Coordinates of N, CA and C in Angstrom, one line a residue:
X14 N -15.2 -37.6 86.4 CA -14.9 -37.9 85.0 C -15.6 -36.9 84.2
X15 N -14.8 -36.0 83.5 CA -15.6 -35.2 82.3 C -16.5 -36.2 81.0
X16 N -17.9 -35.1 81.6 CA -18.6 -36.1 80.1 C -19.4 -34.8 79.0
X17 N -19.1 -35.0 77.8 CA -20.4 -34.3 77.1 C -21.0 -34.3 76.4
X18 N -22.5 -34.0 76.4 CA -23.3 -34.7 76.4 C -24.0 -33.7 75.5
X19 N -23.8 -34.2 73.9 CA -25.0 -32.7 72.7 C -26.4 -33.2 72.7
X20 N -27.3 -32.5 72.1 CA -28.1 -32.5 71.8 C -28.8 -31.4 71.1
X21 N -30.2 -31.7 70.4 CA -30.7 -30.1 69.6 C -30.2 -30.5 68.1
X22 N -29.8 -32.2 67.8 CA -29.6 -32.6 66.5 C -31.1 -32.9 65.9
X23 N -30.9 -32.8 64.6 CA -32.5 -32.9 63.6 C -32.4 -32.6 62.3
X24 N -33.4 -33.0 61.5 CA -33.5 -32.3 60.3 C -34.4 -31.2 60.1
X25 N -33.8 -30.6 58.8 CA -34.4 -29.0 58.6 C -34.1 -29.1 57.1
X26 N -35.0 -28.2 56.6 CA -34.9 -27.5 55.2 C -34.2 -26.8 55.3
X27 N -33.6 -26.4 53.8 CA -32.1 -25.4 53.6 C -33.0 -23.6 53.5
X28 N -32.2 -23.1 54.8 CA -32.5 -21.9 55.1 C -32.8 -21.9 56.5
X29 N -33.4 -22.8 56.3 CA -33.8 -22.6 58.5 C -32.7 -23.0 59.3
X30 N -32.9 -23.9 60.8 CA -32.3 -22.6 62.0 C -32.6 -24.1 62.7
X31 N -31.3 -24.3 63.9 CA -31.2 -25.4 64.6 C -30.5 -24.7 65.9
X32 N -30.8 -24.6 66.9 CA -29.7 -24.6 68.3 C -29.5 -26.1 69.0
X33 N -28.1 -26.4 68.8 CA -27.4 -27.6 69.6 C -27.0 -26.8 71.1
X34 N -27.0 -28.0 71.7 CA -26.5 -28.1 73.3 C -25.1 -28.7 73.6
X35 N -24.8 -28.5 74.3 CA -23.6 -29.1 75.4 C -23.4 -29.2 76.0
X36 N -23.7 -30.2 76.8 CA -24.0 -30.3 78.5 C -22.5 -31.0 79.4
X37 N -21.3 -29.8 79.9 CA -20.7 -30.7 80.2 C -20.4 -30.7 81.8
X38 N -20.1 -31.9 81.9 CA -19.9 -32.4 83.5 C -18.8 -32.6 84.3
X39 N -18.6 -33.1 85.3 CA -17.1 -33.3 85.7 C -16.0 -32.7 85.8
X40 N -15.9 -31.7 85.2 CA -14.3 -30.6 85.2 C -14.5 -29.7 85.9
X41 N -13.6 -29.3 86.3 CA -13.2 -28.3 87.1 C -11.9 -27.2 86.2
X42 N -11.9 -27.8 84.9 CA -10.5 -26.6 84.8 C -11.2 -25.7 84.6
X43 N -10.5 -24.5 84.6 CA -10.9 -23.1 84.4 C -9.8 -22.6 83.0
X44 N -10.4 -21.6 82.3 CA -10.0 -20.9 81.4 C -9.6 -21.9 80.0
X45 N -10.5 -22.3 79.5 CA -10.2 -23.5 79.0 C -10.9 -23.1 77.3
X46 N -10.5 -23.8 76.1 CA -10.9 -24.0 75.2 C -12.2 -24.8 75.0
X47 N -13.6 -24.8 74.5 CA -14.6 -25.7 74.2 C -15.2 -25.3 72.7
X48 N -15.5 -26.4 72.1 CA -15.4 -26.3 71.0 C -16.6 -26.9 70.0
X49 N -17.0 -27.2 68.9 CA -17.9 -27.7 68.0 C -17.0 -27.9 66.7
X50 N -17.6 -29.1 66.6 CA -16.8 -29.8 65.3 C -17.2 -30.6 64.4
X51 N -17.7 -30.9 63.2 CA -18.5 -31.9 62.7 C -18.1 -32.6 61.7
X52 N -18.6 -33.6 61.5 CA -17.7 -34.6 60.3 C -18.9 -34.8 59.7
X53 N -19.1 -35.1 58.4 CA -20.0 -35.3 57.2 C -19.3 -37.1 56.3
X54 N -20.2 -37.7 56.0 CA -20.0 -38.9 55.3 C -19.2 -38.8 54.8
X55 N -17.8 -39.9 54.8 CA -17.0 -39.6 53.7 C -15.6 -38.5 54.1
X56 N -15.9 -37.6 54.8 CA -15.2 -36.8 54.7 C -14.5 -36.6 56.4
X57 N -13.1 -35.5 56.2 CA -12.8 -35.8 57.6 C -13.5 -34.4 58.5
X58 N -13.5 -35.2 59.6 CA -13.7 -33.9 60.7 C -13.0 -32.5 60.8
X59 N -14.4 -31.2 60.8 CA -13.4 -30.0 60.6 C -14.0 -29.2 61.9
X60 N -13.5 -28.5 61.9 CA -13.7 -26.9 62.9 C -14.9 -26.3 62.5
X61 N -15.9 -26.2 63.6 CA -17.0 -25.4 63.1 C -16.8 -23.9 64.6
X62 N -16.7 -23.9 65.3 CA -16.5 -22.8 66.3 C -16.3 -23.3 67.3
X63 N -15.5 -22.5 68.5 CA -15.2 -22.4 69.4 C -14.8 -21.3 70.6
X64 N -15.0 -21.1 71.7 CA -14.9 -20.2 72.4 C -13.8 -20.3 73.7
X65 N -13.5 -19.4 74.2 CA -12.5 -19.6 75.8 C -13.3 -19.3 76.9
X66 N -13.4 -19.7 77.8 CA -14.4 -19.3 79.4 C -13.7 -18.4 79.9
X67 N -12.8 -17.8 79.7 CA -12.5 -16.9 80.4 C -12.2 -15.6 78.9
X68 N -13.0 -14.7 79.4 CA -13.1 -13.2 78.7 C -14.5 -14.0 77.4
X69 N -14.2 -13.4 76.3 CA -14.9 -13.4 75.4 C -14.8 -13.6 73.8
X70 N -14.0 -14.4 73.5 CA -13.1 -15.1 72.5 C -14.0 -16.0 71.8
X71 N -13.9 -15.5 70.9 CA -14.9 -17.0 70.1 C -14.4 -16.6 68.4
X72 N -13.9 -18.1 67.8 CA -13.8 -18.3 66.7 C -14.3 -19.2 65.8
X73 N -14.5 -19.0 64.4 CA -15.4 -19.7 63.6 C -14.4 -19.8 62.5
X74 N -15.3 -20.9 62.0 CA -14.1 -21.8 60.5 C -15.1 -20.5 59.6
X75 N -14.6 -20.6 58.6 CA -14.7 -19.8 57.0 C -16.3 -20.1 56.9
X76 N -16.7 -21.4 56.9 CA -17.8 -21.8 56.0 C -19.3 -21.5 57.2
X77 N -18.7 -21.5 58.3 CA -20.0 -20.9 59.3 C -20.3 -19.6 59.6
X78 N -19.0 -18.7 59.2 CA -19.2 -17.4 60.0 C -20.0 -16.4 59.6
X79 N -20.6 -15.9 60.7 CA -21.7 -15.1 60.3 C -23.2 -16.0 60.1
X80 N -23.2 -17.1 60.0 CA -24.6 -18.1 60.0 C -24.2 -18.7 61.7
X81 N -23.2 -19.3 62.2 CA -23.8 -19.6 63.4 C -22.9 -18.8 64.2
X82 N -23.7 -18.9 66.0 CA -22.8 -18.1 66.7 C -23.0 -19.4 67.9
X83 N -21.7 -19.7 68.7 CA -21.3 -20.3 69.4 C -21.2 -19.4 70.7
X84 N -21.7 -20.2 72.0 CA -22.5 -19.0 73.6 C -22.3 -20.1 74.4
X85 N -22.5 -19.4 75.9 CA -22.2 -20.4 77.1 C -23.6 -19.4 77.3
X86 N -24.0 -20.5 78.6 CA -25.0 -20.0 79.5 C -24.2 -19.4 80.9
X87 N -24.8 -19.0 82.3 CA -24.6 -18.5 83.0 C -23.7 -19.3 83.7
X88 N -24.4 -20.2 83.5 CA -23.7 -21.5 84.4 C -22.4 -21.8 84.0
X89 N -21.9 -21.5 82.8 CA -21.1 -22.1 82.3 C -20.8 -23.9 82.0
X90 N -21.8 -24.2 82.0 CA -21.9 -25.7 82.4 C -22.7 -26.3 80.7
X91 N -23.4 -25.4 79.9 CA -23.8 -25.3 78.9 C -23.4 -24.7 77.4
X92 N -23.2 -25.5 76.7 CA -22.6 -24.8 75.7 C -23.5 -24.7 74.5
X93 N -23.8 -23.8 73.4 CA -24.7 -23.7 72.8 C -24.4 -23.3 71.0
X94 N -24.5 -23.9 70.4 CA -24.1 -23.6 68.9 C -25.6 -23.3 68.2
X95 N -25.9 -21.9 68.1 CA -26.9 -21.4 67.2 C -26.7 -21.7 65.8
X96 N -27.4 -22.2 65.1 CA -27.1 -22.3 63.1 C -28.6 -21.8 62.7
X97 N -27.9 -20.8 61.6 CA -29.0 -19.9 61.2 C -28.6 -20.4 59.2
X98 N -29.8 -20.1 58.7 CA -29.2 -20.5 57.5 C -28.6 -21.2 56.8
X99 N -29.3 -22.3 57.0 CA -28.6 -23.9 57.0 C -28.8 -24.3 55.4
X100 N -27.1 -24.8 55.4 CA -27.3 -25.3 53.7 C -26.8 -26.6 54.0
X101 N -27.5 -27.7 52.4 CA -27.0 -29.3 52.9 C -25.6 -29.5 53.1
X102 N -24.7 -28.7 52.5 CA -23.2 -29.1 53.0 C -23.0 -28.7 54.4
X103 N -24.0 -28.3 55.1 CA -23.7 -28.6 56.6 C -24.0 -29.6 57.6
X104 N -24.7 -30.6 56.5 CA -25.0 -32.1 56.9 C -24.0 -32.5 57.6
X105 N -24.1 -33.1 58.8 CA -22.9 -33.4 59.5 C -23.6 -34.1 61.1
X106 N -22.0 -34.8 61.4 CA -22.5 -35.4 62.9 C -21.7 -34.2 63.5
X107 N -22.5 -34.0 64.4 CA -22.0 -32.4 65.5 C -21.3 -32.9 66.7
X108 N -19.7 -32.5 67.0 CA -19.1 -32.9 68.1 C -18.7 -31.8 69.4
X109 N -19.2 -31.7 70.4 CA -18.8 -30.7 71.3 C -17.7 -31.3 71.9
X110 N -16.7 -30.3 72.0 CA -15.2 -31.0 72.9 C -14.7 -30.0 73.5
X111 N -13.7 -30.4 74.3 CA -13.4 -29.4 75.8 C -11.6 -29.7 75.8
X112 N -11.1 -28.5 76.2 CA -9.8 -28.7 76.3 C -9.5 -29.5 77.8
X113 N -8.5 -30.4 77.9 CA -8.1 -30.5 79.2 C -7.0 -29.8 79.8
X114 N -6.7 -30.8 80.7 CA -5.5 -29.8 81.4 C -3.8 -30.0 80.7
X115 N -4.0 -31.1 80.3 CA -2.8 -31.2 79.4 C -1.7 -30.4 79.4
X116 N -0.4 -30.1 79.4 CA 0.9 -29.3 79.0 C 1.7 -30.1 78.2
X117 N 2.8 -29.4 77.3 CA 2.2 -28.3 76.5 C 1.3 -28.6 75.6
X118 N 0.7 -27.2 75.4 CA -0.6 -27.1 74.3 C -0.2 -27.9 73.0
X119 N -1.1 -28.1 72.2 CA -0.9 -28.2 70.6 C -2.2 -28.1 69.8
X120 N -1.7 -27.1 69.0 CA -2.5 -26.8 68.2 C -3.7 -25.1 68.8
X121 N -4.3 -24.6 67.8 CA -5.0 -23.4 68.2 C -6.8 -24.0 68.8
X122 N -7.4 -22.8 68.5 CA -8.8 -23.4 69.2 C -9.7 -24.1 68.2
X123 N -9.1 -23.7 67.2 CA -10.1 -24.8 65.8 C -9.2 -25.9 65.8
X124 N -8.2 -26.5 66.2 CA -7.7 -28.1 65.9 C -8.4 -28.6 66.4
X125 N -8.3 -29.7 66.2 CA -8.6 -30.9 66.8 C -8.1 -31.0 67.7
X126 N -7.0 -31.3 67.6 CA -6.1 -32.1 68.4 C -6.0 -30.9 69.8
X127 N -6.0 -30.6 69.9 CA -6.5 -29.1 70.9 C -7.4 -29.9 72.0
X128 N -8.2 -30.7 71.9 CA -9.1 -30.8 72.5 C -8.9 -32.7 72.8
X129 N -9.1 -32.7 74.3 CA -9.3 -34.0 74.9 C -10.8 -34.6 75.2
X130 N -11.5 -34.0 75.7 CA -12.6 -34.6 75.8 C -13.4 -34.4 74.5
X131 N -14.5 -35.5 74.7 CA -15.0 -35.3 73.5 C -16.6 -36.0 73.8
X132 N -17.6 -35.2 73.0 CA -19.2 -35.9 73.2 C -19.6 -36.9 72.0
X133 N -21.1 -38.0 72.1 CA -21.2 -38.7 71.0 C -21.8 -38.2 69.7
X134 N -22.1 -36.9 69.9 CA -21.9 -36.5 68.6 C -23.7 -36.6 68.7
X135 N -24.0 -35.6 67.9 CA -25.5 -35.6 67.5 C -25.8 -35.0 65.7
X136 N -26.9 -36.0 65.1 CA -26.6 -35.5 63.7 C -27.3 -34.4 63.4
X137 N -27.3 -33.6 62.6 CA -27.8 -32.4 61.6 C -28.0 -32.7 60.3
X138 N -29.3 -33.1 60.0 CA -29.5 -33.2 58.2 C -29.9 -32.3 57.8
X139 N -29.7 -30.8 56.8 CA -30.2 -30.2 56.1 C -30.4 -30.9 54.8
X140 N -32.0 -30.9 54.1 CA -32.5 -30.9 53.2 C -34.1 -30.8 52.9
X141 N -34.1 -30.6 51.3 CA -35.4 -30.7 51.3 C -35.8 -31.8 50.9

């Protein structure tokens, strides 16, 4: 059974710096979409970055790029969202998700709907 599992949620003052985790388990696909996604009170869930395991592909929504950068570890078993520069509108619950094996695709690597598995989410408060 695929599980995953964030962590590295907290609060910070606006300007500083958080690294989240993603610990996922169970799968076996290869060349696959995994992804970060967060929803804020009130509001719906968007696209914050994502990458492919096979080559070196990674894309970010408008309002992160350049402040965080989304990495695997060696293992590939680890997924890691760096946030540099943190402003309160990046208050949010943080979602790591993973494509499955699913055919046909739908949607690119920032949808949602792109993505099957999904973790419980860890919060991020920026303020002062």
């Amino acid at each position: 059974q695929v599980r995953l599992v964030e962590s590295g949620g907290g609060s910070v003052q606006p300007g500083g710096s958080l690294t989240l985790s993603c610990a996922i388990s169970g799968y076996t696909f290869t060349s696959i979409y995994i992804g970060w996604f967060r929803q804020a009170p009130g509001k719906e869930r968007e696209a914050v970055a994502s990458l492919y395991t096979t080559g070196s592909s990674k894309y970010y929504a408008v309002p992160v790029k350049g402040r965080f950068t989304i990495s695997r570890d060696t293992s590939g078993d680890i997924i890691y969202l760096q946030m540099t520069s943190l402003k309160p509108e990046d208050t949010a619950v943080y979602y790591c998700a993973a494509e499955g094996p699913d055919f046909p695709k739908r949607g690119g690597p920032l949808d949602a709907i792109r993505y099957t598995y999904w973790g419980q989410g860890t919060q991020v408060t920026v303020s002062s």
